[in-house]
Amino acid sequence: MSFYLVQFLSGLAAAATLFLVSSGLTIVFGVTRIVNFAHGSFYMLGAYLGWSLIERWGTTPLGFWGGVALASLAVGALGALMEVGLLRRLYRSPELFQLLATFGVVLVIQDAASYAWGSEDLLGRRAPGLKGSVDILDQPFPLYDLVLIALGPVVLGLLWLLFNRTRWGTLVRAATQDREMAAALGVDPAKLFTGVLFLGSALAGLGGALQVPREAVNLHMDMSIVVEAFVVVVVGGMGSLTGAFVASLLIGQLQAFGILVFPQITLVLVFLFMAVVLVIRPYGLLGRKEEAPPTAASPGPPLVLATGLVRWVPALLLLLLALVPLVAGDYALIVLTEVVILALMAASLHLLIGLGGLVSFGHAAYFGLGAYGSALLVKHLAAPMPLALAAAPVLAGVGALIAGWFCVRRSGLYFAMLTLAFAQIAWSVAFQWYGFTGGDNGILGVWPPDWAAGKAAYYLLTLALAGGTLFLLRRAAFAPFGYTLRAGRDSALRAEAVGIDVRRHQWYAFALAGSAAGLAGGLYAFSKGSVFPTLMAVPMSVDALVMVLMGGIQTLSGPVVGAALFHLLETEVMSLTEWWRLVLGLVIIVLVLAFPKGVAGFVRDLWMRRKEA
Amino acid sequence: MSPQTPNTEPLLTVQNLQAWYGRAHILMGVDLTVGRGEVVALMGRNGAGKTTTMKAVMGLMDTRSGGVSFDGRDVSALPPHRIARLGLGYVPEDRRVFTELTVEENLEVGRQPPRPGAPSWTPQRLYTLFPNLAEMRGRRGGRMSGGEQQMLTLARTLMGNPSLLLLDEPSEGLAPRIVQQMAEAIRALKAEGLSVLVSEQNLSFAAAVADRASVIEKGRIRFDGPMQALLEDDTVRRQYLAV
């Protein structure tokens, strides 16, 4: 009995931290409508700054708590700086761009933290005066955790007072509901948003700094917390503070007891929970229906079939690419093979985003399913490569059919969050199920047979399969299926009014896109000879988004060009410097700032201006 | 009042105002003025450009061109909140009450410092003008009737102590009794010294409150003159107002 009580209290302590971080995230989202990936990085920075300050002053209670507060304020200031320097320019951009901009910040902070604090785990000093534990029904429980448990409700109360009893809070709530009307009444939205980013980031920093006595500070804290905080925010209802509090408590307990009941699938549990909540309560536990659901991206002018000589460019390009092995060495062929694979991956994601208007945050899941499907067949059944490759799109397609059935029931950000949930479930399985998937050791020895083992032979095989699939995807875009998808994207209501089952077509598109990504994954597994859980992780999904963005979502060739650009840039930068994340992050930020409507949108605007002049 | 030379220049002057929704050209060059203490009715059919004119004056359109000067200042390039702080109060057609906020909180959002030369408002004074609101201070905006919301929207804008009100279709969709109250409220505001630009389709409502009328059709002003002249001009009324 007492053991369960202590477990329950541990769950409460974990919930407190989770609440601090997710309350910040939900406040920022509620007001700015920006999904801030960098929120986890602010948490991590709070932990690192907290660690440094506590190392210096943390011998006295005043020094310790002063250090925690200072770390939180410093992180808050950084958040405000990000609003002024970056987000402010993007409020009118498609959500995808805002998301990518904050992901650029994630990469920059990763390398900055690594430069400043190194990559070793840092163990912090414990809070003076709270080092001991108390006995609760004869079980020891850390005193510090009791303080954390109390802190959660206190912060909730203070935030409630701030939002309901101050003019600033009233203005923030007004702007949350109708930014434009608040501005027309004389409220400066920009100032308000800077303040909100300060508050939200400071809460993340506070959460991070408070973790110092509890766990080692490291460079992986950002992604793990931000994904968990997303879950809390979505489960609680986006923008709802009380919802975030309740969801934190539930998820804290789910983790505390989940580890007892299902030690193997603790990571999956949280995402399963979120998927179930979203299916039952579409807007989270305490969320309200959005009056205008957030839109994914502006589609731009309609796609038209290329005519004249342009029509032959893809075939010509394919022919040229097929001739490359005559002149190129092995290294170039390896890189090109990867480019072709990623082009297929990006094009499959573009089918969802560009044609369907469905922004998936978890497309890596299907890439990974294909890769793991192939690798597992080879490892457990000694399947030959052709069979393993054929199974990749089938497995990924089936996975996408299942996940897609749930995902297409929601739109906008909730769709994105569901895709993220399914990707995290797939990732957790690959990461935690050591016996079957090898866990983070991955699966090694997935090599092509002798006839395809040469770099040139495998390159040509990849080119043929990926090229063929790209051709099919293009056919789909200009078939009635493609027009139907686009109709559903531009106006779901009108499409339904003329008799189109929008959801069903989105579901098919999801499966088709997943299947194509799966083939790319299978090809990738054999090209590398191994698979790892990172193939399904969030950064992989984001990479795919960056590729689609770089090329622009308005054209079918966009994602292919984007994949090539992105991969060549990445390989080049990685070979030049170990700070490639910093460079890549800055490139993303500059791209988003320079082309707030996307590269293709920029070119189109330029074109139109020329035509009008 | 401090001794001032009477200012005969109009409070609001709009010249060749153009505006676009995306690539759709809505306002083709609107010219209008509102004098100090004057109530002007902006009349026209659905889709003629009344709402767009108000939004463009307020800086709420993405793309606009042309001149807007308010109280002798060029405001055509200012963001909405700066325009509002100069004393231009906007009451939107679709009300846009903050539904999650109480009546009192809605008023608080509109509050701005008092402005010399414009009537200044407190919640207390507004509750006297709109007794209905006084009875529901703690009620959320989302739980009010359309008429109550319309009163709240007007009261909220008045909290900014504007010298000119942009009232977009205040009588639309309201019960006759409420329309009556609204007309009385506008006359009371005029008596306080407020200038008003009110957009209307309802000719009798406009006749009851306005000194002058500007008739808009297809993004241009087609008639401008005293209210009485519009009432007597059958051609204009038939051509642009369909009454």
mmCIF file with all atom_site columns, N, CA, C and O in Angstrom, chain B residues 73-116:
data_model
loop_
_atom_site.group_PDB
_atom_site.id
_atom_site.type_symbol
_atom_site.label_atom_id
_atom_site.label_alt_id
_atom_site.label_comp_id
_atom_site.label_asym_id
_atom_site.label_entity_id
_atom_site.label_seq_id
_atom_site.pdbx_PDB_ins_code
_atom_site.Cartn_x
_atom_site.Cartn_y
_atom_site.Cartn_z
_atom_site.occupancy
_atom_site.B_iso_or_equiv
_atom_site.pdbx_formal_charge
_atom_site.auth_seq_id
_atom_site.auth_comp_id
_atom_site.auth_asym_id
_atom_site.auth_atom_id
_atom_site.pdbx_PDB_model_num
ATOM 1   N N  . ARG B 1 73  ? -4.130  64.400 -39.116 1.00 0.00 ? 73  ARG B N  1
ATOM 2   C CA . ARG B 1 73  ? -2.965  63.512 -39.218 1.00 0.00 ? 73  ARG B CA 1
ATOM 3   C C  . ARG B 1 73  ? -3.181  62.464 -40.299 1.00 0.00 ? 73  ARG B C  1
ATOM 4   O O  . ARG B 1 73  ? -4.270  61.911 -40.420 1.00 0.00 ? 73  ARG B O  1
ATOM 5   N N  . ASP B 1 74  ? -2.132  62.190 -41.032 1.00 0.00 ? 74  ASP B N  1
ATOM 6   C CA . ASP B 1 74  ? -2.221  61.120 -42.024 1.00 0.00 ? 74  ASP B CA 1
ATOM 7   C C  . ASP B 1 74  ? -2.135  59.785 -41.284 1.00 0.00 ? 74  ASP B C  1
ATOM 8   O O  . ASP B 1 74  ? -1.122  59.499 -40.635 1.00 0.00 ? 74  ASP B O  1
ATOM 9   N N  . VAL B 1 75  ? -3.193  58.985 -41.361 1.00 0.00 ? 75  VAL B N  1
ATOM 10  C CA . VAL B 1 75  ? -3.179  57.706 -40.640 1.00 0.00 ? 75  VAL B CA 1
ATOM 11  C C  . VAL B 1 75  ? -3.155  56.528 -41.613 1.00 0.00 ? 75  VAL B C  1
ATOM 12  O O  . VAL B 1 75  ? -3.302  55.384 -41.207 1.00 0.00 ? 75  VAL B O  1
ATOM 13  N N  . SER B 1 76  ? -2.944  56.824 -42.894 1.00 0.00 ? 76  SER B N  1
ATOM 14  C CA . SER B 1 76  ? -3.131  55.765 -43.889 1.00 0.00 ? 76  SER B CA 1
ATOM 15  C C  . SER B 1 76  ? -2.080  54.667 -43.786 1.00 0.00 ? 76  SER B C  1
ATOM 16  O O  . SER B 1 76  ? -2.268  53.591 -44.326 1.00 0.00 ? 76  SER B O  1
ATOM 17  N N  . ALA B 1 77  ? -0.979  54.921 -43.091 1.00 0.00 ? 77  ALA B N  1
ATOM 18  C CA . ALA B 1 77  ? 0.036   53.863 -43.000 1.00 0.00 ? 77  ALA B CA 1
ATOM 19  C C  . ALA B 1 77  ? 0.175   53.331 -41.585 1.00 0.00 ? 77  ALA B C  1
ATOM 20  O O  . ALA B 1 77  ? 1.070   52.531 -41.310 1.00 0.00 ? 77  ALA B O  1
ATOM 21  N N  . LEU B 1 78  ? -0.726  53.745 -40.682 1.00 0.00 ? 78  LEU B N  1
ATOM 22  C CA . LEU B 1 78  ? -0.576  53.318 -39.285 1.00 0.00 ? 78  LEU B CA 1
ATOM 23  C C  . LEU B 1 78  ? -1.247  51.962 -39.048 1.00 0.00 ? 78  LEU B C  1
ATOM 24  O O  . LEU B 1 78  ? -2.236  51.635 -39.692 1.00 0.00 ? 78  LEU B O  1
ATOM 25  N N  . PRO B 1 79  ? -0.717  51.184 -38.102 1.00 0.00 ? 79  PRO B N  1
ATOM 26  C CA . PRO B 1 79  ? -1.391  49.933 -37.728 1.00 0.00 ? 79  PRO B CA 1
ATOM 27  C C  . PRO B 1 79  ? -2.663  50.241 -36.931 1.00 0.00 ? 79  PRO B C  1
ATOM 28  O O  . PRO B 1 79  ? -2.776  51.330 -36.346 1.00 0.00 ? 79  PRO B O  1
ATOM 29  N N  . PRO B 1 80  ? -3.621  49.302 -36.893 1.00 0.00 ? 80  PRO B N  1
ATOM 30  C CA . PRO B 1 80  ? -4.920  49.550 -36.266 1.00 0.00 ? 80  PRO B CA 1
ATOM 31  C C  . PRO B 1 80  ? -4.837  50.121 -34.846 1.00 0.00 ? 80  PRO B C  1
ATOM 32  O O  . PRO B 1 80  ? -5.569  51.040 -34.507 1.00 0.00 ? 80  PRO B O  1
ATOM 33  N N  . HIS B 1 81  ? -3.930  49.564 -34.016 1.00 0.00 ? 81  HIS B N  1
ATOM 34  C CA . HIS B 1 81  ? -3.957  50.015 -32.619 1.00 0.00 ? 81  HIS B CA 1
ATOM 35  C C  . HIS B 1 81  ? -3.525  51.473 -32.482 1.00 0.00 ? 81  HIS B C  1
ATOM 36  O O  . HIS B 1 81  ? -4.004  52.189 -31.610 1.00 0.00 ? 81  HIS B O  1
ATOM 37  N N  . ARG B 1 82  ? -2.657  51.924 -33.392 1.00 0.00 ? 82  ARG B N  1
ATOM 38  C CA . ARG B 1 82  ? -2.249  53.335 -33.347 1.00 0.00 ? 82  ARG B CA 1
ATOM 39  C C  . ARG B 1 82  ? -3.405  54.228 -33.784 1.00 0.00 ? 82  ARG B C  1
ATOM 40  O O  . ARG B 1 82  ? -3.633  55.308 -33.209 1.00 0.00 ? 82  ARG B O  1
ATOM 41  N N  . ILE B 1 83  ? -4.129  53.775 -34.804 1.00 0.00 ? 83  ILE B N  1
ATOM 42  C CA . ILE B 1 83  ? -5.271  54.553 -35.286 1.00 0.00 ? 83  ILE B CA 1
ATOM 43  C C  . ILE B 1 83  ? -6.321  54.659 -34.180 1.00 0.00 ? 83  ILE B C  1
ATOM 44  O O  . ILE B 1 83  ? -6.861  55.736 -33.914 1.00 0.00 ? 83  ILE B O  1
ATOM 45  N N  . ALA B 1 84  ? -6.573  53.529 -33.497 1.00 0.00 ? 84  ALA B N  1
ATOM 46  C CA . ALA B 1 84  ? -7.566  53.533 -32.427 1.00 0.00 ? 84  ALA B CA 1
ATOM 47  C C  . ALA B 1 84  ? -7.157  54.505 -31.326 1.00 0.00 ? 84  ALA B C  1
ATOM 48  O O  . ALA B 1 84  ? -7.981  55.238 -30.789 1.00 0.00 ? 84  ALA B O  1
ATOM 49  N N  . ARG B 1 85  ? -5.863  54.531 -31.002 1.00 0.00 ? 85  ARG B N  1
ATOM 50  C CA . ARG B 1 85  ? -5.408  55.379 -29.904 1.00 0.00 ? 85  ARG B CA 1
ATOM 51  C C  . ARG B 1 85  ? -5.480  56.862 -30.245 1.00 0.00 ? 85  ARG B C  1
ATOM 52  O O  . ARG B 1 85  ? -5.407  57.712 -29.360 1.00 0.00 ? 85  ARG B O  1
ATOM 53  N N  . LEU B 1 86  ? -5.611  57.176 -31.542 1.00 0.00 ? 86  LEU B N  1
ATOM 54  C CA . LEU B 1 86  ? -5.769  58.577 -31.920 1.00 0.00 ? 86  LEU B CA 1
ATOM 55  C C  . LEU B 1 86  ? -7.210  59.046 -31.728 1.00 0.00 ? 86  LEU B C  1
ATOM 56  O O  . LEU B 1 86  ? -7.501  60.234 -31.877 1.00 0.00 ? 86  LEU B O  1
ATOM 57  N N  . GLY B 1 87  ? -8.115  58.093 -31.443 1.00 0.00 ? 87  GLY B N  1
ATOM 58  C CA . GLY B 1 87  ? -9.483  58.506 -31.178 1.00 0.00 ? 87  GLY B CA 1
ATOM 59  C C  . GLY B 1 87  ? -10.491 58.068 -32.215 1.00 0.00 ? 87  GLY B C  1
ATOM 60  O O  . GLY B 1 87  ? -11.574 58.620 -32.317 1.00 0.00 ? 87  GLY B O  1
ATOM 61  N N  . LEU B 1 88  ? -10.112 57.056 -33.009 1.00 0.00 ? 88  LEU B N  1
ATOM 62  C CA . LEU B 1 88  ? -11.062 56.497 -33.968 1.00 0.00 ? 88  LEU B CA 1
ATOM 63  C C  . LEU B 1 88  ? -11.616 55.210 -33.364 1.00 0.00 ? 88  LEU B C  1
ATOM 64  O O  . LEU B 1 88  ? -10.874 54.267 -33.113 1.00 0.00 ? 88  LEU B O  1
ATOM 65  N N  . GLY B 1 89  ? -12.917 55.206 -33.115 1.00 0.00 ? 89  GLY B N  1
ATOM 66  C CA . GLY B 1 89  ? -13.509 54.031 -32.492 1.00 0.00 ? 89  GLY B CA 1
ATOM 67  C C  . GLY B 1 89  ? -14.261 53.206 -33.519 1.00 0.00 ? 89  GLY B C  1
ATOM 68  O O  . GLY B 1 89  ? -15.098 53.725 -34.247 1.00 0.00 ? 89  GLY B O  1
ATOM 69  N N  . TYR B 1 90  ? -13.965 51.898 -33.591 1.00 0.00 ? 90  TYR B N  1
ATOM 70  C CA . TYR B 1 90  ? -14.555 51.041 -34.624 1.00 0.00 ? 90  TYR B CA 1
ATOM 71  C C  . TYR B 1 90  ? -15.505 50.050 -33.977 1.00 0.00 ? 90  TYR B C  1
ATOM 72  O O  . TYR B 1 90  ? -15.132 49.330 -33.044 1.00 0.00 ? 90  TYR B O  1
ATOM 73  N N  . VAL B 1 91  ? -16.746 50.019 -34.463 1.00 0.00 ? 91  VAL B N  1
ATOM 74  C CA . VAL B 1 91  ? -17.732 49.055 -33.970 1.00 0.00 ? 91  VAL B CA 1
ATOM 75  C C  . VAL B 1 91  ? -18.098 48.136 -35.138 1.00 0.00 ? 91  VAL B C  1
ATOM 76  O O  . VAL B 1 91  ? -18.815 48.543 -36.040 1.00 0.00 ? 91  VAL B O  1
ATOM 77  N N  . PRO B 1 92  ? -17.574 46.921 -35.140 1.00 0.00 ? 92  PRO B N  1
ATOM 78  C CA . PRO B 1 92  ? -17.745 46.062 -36.313 1.00 0.00 ? 92  PRO B CA 1
ATOM 79  C C  . PRO B 1 92  ? -19.175 45.556 -36.460 1.00 0.00 ? 92  PRO B C  1
ATOM 80  O O  . PRO B 1 92  ? -19.915 45.456 -35.484 1.00 0.00 ? 92  PRO B O  1
ATOM 81  N N  . GLU B 1 93  ? -19.498 45.233 -37.682 1.00 0.00 ? 93  GLU B N  1
ATOM 82  C CA . GLU B 1 93  ? -20.821 44.745 -38.021 1.00 0.00 ? 93  GLU B CA 1
ATOM 83  C C  . GLU B 1 93  ? -21.118 43.414 -37.318 1.00 0.00 ? 93  GLU B C  1
ATOM 84  O O  . GLU B 1 93  ? -22.205 43.198 -36.803 1.00 0.00 ? 93  GLU B O  1
ATOM 85  N N  . ASP B 1 94  ? -20.105 42.527 -37.307 1.00 0.00 ? 94  ASP B N  1
ATOM 86  C CA . ASP B 1 94  ? -20.342 41.199 -36.725 1.00 0.00 ? 94  ASP B CA 1
ATOM 87  C C  . ASP B 1 94  ? -20.061 41.194 -35.220 1.00 0.00 ? 94  ASP B C  1
ATOM 88  O O  . ASP B 1 94  ? -19.840 40.157 -34.632 1.00 0.00 ? 94  ASP B O  1
ATOM 89  N N  . ARG B 1 95  ? -20.030 42.372 -34.629 1.00 0.00 ? 95  ARG B N  1
ATOM 90  C CA . ARG B 1 95  ? -19.940 42.594 -33.172 1.00 0.00 ? 95  ARG B CA 1
ATOM 91  C C  . ARG B 1 95  ? -18.622 42.167 -32.564 1.00 0.00 ? 95  ARG B C  1
ATOM 92  O O  . ARG B 1 95  ? -17.986 42.921 -31.880 1.00 0.00 ? 95  ARG B O  1
ATOM 93  N N  . ARG B 1 96  ? -18.227 40.951 -32.783 1.00 0.00 ? 96  ARG B N  1
ATOM 94  C CA . ARG B 1 96  ? -16.954 40.470 -32.268 1.00 0.00 ? 96  ARG B CA 1
ATOM 95  C C  . ARG B 1 96  ? -16.757 40.775 -30.791 1.00 0.00 ? 96  ARG B C  1
ATOM 96  O O  . ARG B 1 96  ? -15.709 41.259 -30.362 1.00 0.00 ? 96  ARG B O  1
ATOM 97  N N  . VAL B 1 97  ? -17.791 40.469 -30.033 1.00 0.00 ? 97  VAL B N  1
ATOM 98  C CA . VAL B 1 97  ? -17.675 40.521 -28.581 1.00 0.00 ? 97  VAL B CA 1
ATOM 99  C C  . VAL B 1 97  ? -16.672 39.442 -28.154 1.00 0.00 ? 97  VAL B C  1
ATOM 100 O O  . VAL B 1 97  ? -16.585 38.397 -28.793 1.00 0.00 ? 97  VAL B O  1
ATOM 101 N N  . PHE B 1 98  ? -15.886 39.712 -27.120 1.00 0.00 ? 98  PHE B N  1
ATOM 102 C CA . PHE B 1 98  ? -15.005 38.666 -26.598 1.00 0.00 ? 98  PHE B CA 1
ATOM 103 C C  . PHE B 1 98  ? -15.861 37.724 -25.770 1.00 0.00 ? 98  PHE B C  1
ATOM 104 O O  . PHE B 1 98  ? -16.189 38.018 -24.615 1.00 0.00 ? 98  PHE B O  1
ATOM 105 N N  . THR B 1 99  ? -16.219 36.594 -26.358 1.00 0.00 ? 99  THR B N  1
ATOM 106 C CA . THR B 1 99  ? -17.242 35.750 -25.747 1.00 0.00 ? 99  THR B CA 1
ATOM 107 C C  . THR B 1 99  ? -16.784 35.116 -24.434 1.00 0.00 ? 99  THR B C  1
ATOM 108 O O  . THR B 1 99  ? -17.598 34.788 -23.593 1.00 0.00 ? 99  THR B O  1
ATOM 109 N N  . GLU B 1 100 ? -15.468 34.945 -24.279 1.00 0.00 ? 100 GLU B N  1
ATOM 110 C CA . GLU B 1 100 ? -14.971 34.311 -23.054 1.00 0.00 ? 100 GLU B CA 1
ATOM 111 C C  . GLU B 1 100 ? -14.860 35.315 -21.911 1.00 0.00 ? 100 GLU B C  1
ATOM 112 O O  . GLU B 1 100 ? -14.619 34.933 -20.771 1.00 0.00 ? 100 GLU B O  1
ATOM 113 N N  . LEU B 1 101 ? -14.978 36.612 -22.233 1.00 0.00 ? 101 LEU B N  1
ATOM 114 C CA . LEU B 1 101 ? -14.797 37.641 -21.218 1.00 0.00 ? 101 LEU B CA 1
ATOM 115 C C  . LEU B 1 101 ? -16.159 38.143 -20.736 1.00 0.00 ? 101 LEU B C  1
ATOM 116 O O  . LEU B 1 101 ? -17.122 38.143 -21.492 1.00 0.00 ? 101 LEU B O  1
ATOM 117 N N  . THR B 1 102 ? -16.208 38.588 -19.486 1.00 0.00 ? 102 THR B N  1
ATOM 118 C CA . THR B 1 102 ? -17.454 39.139 -18.959 1.00 0.00 ? 102 THR B CA 1
ATOM 119 C C  . THR B 1 102 ? -17.678 40.527 -19.552 1.00 0.00 ? 102 THR B C  1
ATOM 120 O O  . THR B 1 102 ? -16.790 41.099 -20.189 1.00 0.00 ? 102 THR B O  1
ATOM 121 N N  . VAL B 1 103 ? -18.877 41.059 -19.323 1.00 0.00 ? 103 VAL B N  1
ATOM 122 C CA . VAL B 1 103 ? -19.210 42.403 -19.787 1.00 0.00 ? 103 VAL B CA 1
ATOM 123 C C  . VAL B 1 103 ? -18.170 43.407 -19.276 1.00 0.00 ? 103 VAL B C  1
ATOM 124 O O  . VAL B 1 103 ? -17.620 44.208 -20.025 1.00 0.00 ? 103 VAL B O  1
ATOM 125 N N  . GLU B 1 104 ? -17.889 43.332 -17.975 1.00 0.00 ? 104 GLU B N  1
ATOM 126 C CA . GLU B 1 104 ? -16.907 44.250 -17.388 1.00 0.00 ? 104 GLU B CA 1
ATOM 127 C C  . GLU B 1 104 ? -15.543 44.113 -18.039 1.00 0.00 ? 104 GLU B C  1
ATOM 128 O O  . GLU B 1 104 ? -14.866 45.104 -18.312 1.00 0.00 ? 104 GLU B O  1
ATOM 129 N N  . GLU B 1 105 ? -15.151 42.863 -18.288 1.00 0.00 ? 105 GLU B N  1
ATOM 130 C CA . GLU B 1 105 ? -13.835 42.646 -18.894 1.00 0.00 ? 105 GLU B CA 1
ATOM 131 C C  . GLU B 1 105 ? -13.787 43.138 -20.334 1.00 0.00 ? 105 GLU B C  1
ATOM 132 O O  . GLU B 1 105 ? -12.781 43.673 -20.790 1.00 0.00 ? 105 GLU B O  1
ATOM 133 N N  . ASN B 1 106 ? -14.902 42.956 -21.054 1.00 0.00 ? 106 ASN B N  1
ATOM 134 C CA . ASN B 1 106 ? -14.975 43.480 -22.415 1.00 0.00 ? 106 ASN B CA 1
ATOM 135 C C  . ASN B 1 106 ? -14.754 44.991 -22.409 1.00 0.00 ? 106 ASN B C  1
ATOM 136 O O  . ASN B 1 106 ? -14.034 45.530 -23.247 1.00 0.00 ? 106 ASN B O  1
ATOM 137 N N  . LEU B 1 107 ? -15.383 45.659 -21.450 1.00 0.00 ? 107 LEU B N  1
ATOM 138 C CA . LEU B 1 107 ? -15.220 47.109 -21.358 1.00 0.00 ? 107 LEU B CA 1
ATOM 139 C C  . LEU B 1 107 ? -13.771 47.465 -21.025 1.00 0.00 ? 107 LEU B C  1
ATOM 140 O O  . LEU B 1 107 ? -13.207 48.419 -21.558 1.00 0.00 ? 107 LEU B O  1
ATOM 141 N N  . GLU B 1 108 ? -13.162 46.659 -20.144 1.00 0.00 ? 108 GLU B N  1
ATOM 142 C CA . GLU B 1 108 ? -11.782 46.925 -19.749 1.00 0.00 ? 108 GLU B CA 1
ATOM 143 C C  . GLU B 1 108 ? -10.835 46.862 -20.950 1.00 0.00 ? 108 GLU B C  1
ATOM 144 O O  . GLU B 1 108 ? -9.893  47.648 -21.055 1.00 0.00 ? 108 GLU B O  1
ATOM 145 N N  . VAL B 1 109 ? -11.090 45.922 -21.864 1.00 0.00 ? 109 VAL B N  1
ATOM 146 C CA . VAL B 1 109 ? -10.221 45.808 -23.040 1.00 0.00 ? 109 VAL B CA 1
ATOM 147 C C  . VAL B 1 109 ? -10.262 47.099 -23.863 1.00 0.00 ? 109 VAL B C  1
ATOM 148 O O  . VAL B 1 109 ? -9.258  47.540 -24.413 1.00 0.00 ? 109 VAL B O  1
ATOM 149 N N  . GLY B 1 110 ? -11.447 47.725 -23.890 1.00 0.00 ? 110 GLY B N  1
ATOM 150 C CA . GLY B 1 110 ? -11.575 48.946 -24.686 1.00 0.00 ? 110 GLY B CA 1
ATOM 151 C C  . GLY B 1 110 ? -11.017 50.184 -24.010 1.00 0.00 ? 110 GLY B C  1
ATOM 152 O O  . GLY B 1 110 ? -10.839 51.216 -24.660 1.00 0.00 ? 110 GLY B O  1
ATOM 153 N N  . ARG B 1 111 ? -10.729 50.112 -22.722 1.00 0.00 ? 111 ARG B N  1
ATOM 154 C CA . ARG B 1 111 ? -10.355 51.314 -21.966 1.00 0.00 ? 111 ARG B CA 1
ATOM 155 C C  . ARG B 1 111 ? -9.052  51.942 -22.453 1.00 0.00 ? 111 ARG B C  1
ATOM 156 O O  . ARG B 1 111 ? -8.055  51.264 -22.658 1.00 0.00 ? 111 ARG B O  1
ATOM 157 N N  . GLN B 1 112 ? -9.120  53.262 -22.677 1.00 0.00 ? 112 GLN B N  1
ATOM 158 C CA . GLN B 1 112 ? -7.934  54.037 -23.035 1.00 0.00 ? 112 GLN B CA 1
ATOM 159 C C  . GLN B 1 112 ? -7.970  55.314 -22.207 1.00 0.00 ? 112 GLN B C  1
ATOM 160 O O  . GLN B 1 112 ? -9.012  55.682 -21.684 1.00 0.00 ? 112 GLN B O  1
ATOM 161 N N  . PRO B 1 113 ? -6.830  56.008 -22.082 1.00 0.00 ? 113 PRO B N  1
ATOM 162 C CA . PRO B 1 113 ? -6.832  57.240 -21.301 1.00 0.00 ? 113 PRO B CA 1
ATOM 163 C C  . PRO B 1 113 ? -7.783  58.270 -21.904 1.00 0.00 ? 113 PRO B C  1
ATOM 164 O O  . PRO B 1 113 ? -8.026  58.247 -23.114 1.00 0.00 ? 113 PRO B O  1
ATOM 165 N N  . PRO B 1 114 ? -8.321  59.196 -21.070 1.00 0.00 ? 114 PRO B N  1
ATOM 166 C CA . PRO B 1 114 ? -9.208  60.237 -21.586 1.00 0.00 ? 114 PRO B CA 1
ATOM 167 C C  . PRO B 1 114 ? -8.481  61.086 -22.617 1.00 0.00 ? 114 PRO B C  1
ATOM 168 O O  . PRO B 1 114 ? -7.253  61.198 -22.593 1.00 0.00 ? 114 PRO B O  1
ATOM 169 N N  . ARG B 1 115 ? -9.268  61.659 -23.534 1.00 0.00 ? 115 ARG B N  1
ATOM 170 C CA . ARG B 1 115 ? -8.654  62.415 -24.619 1.00 0.00 ? 115 ARG B CA 1
ATOM 171 C C  . ARG B 1 115 ? -9.274  63.809 -24.618 1.00 0.00 ? 115 ARG B C  1
ATOM 172 O O  . ARG B 1 115 ? -10.506 63.915 -24.596 1.00 0.00 ? 115 ARG B O  1
ATOM 173 N N  . PRO B 1 116 ? -8.478  64.883 -24.624 1.00 0.00 ? 116 PRO B N  1
ATOM 174 C CA . PRO B 1 116 ? -9.062  66.217 -24.646 1.00 0.00 ? 116 PRO B CA 1
ATOM 175 C C  . PRO B 1 116 ? -9.881  66.406 -25.920 1.00 0.00 ? 116 PRO B C  1
ATOM 176 O O  . PRO B 1 116 ? -9.481  65.956 -26.993 1.00 0.00 ? 116 PRO B O  1
#
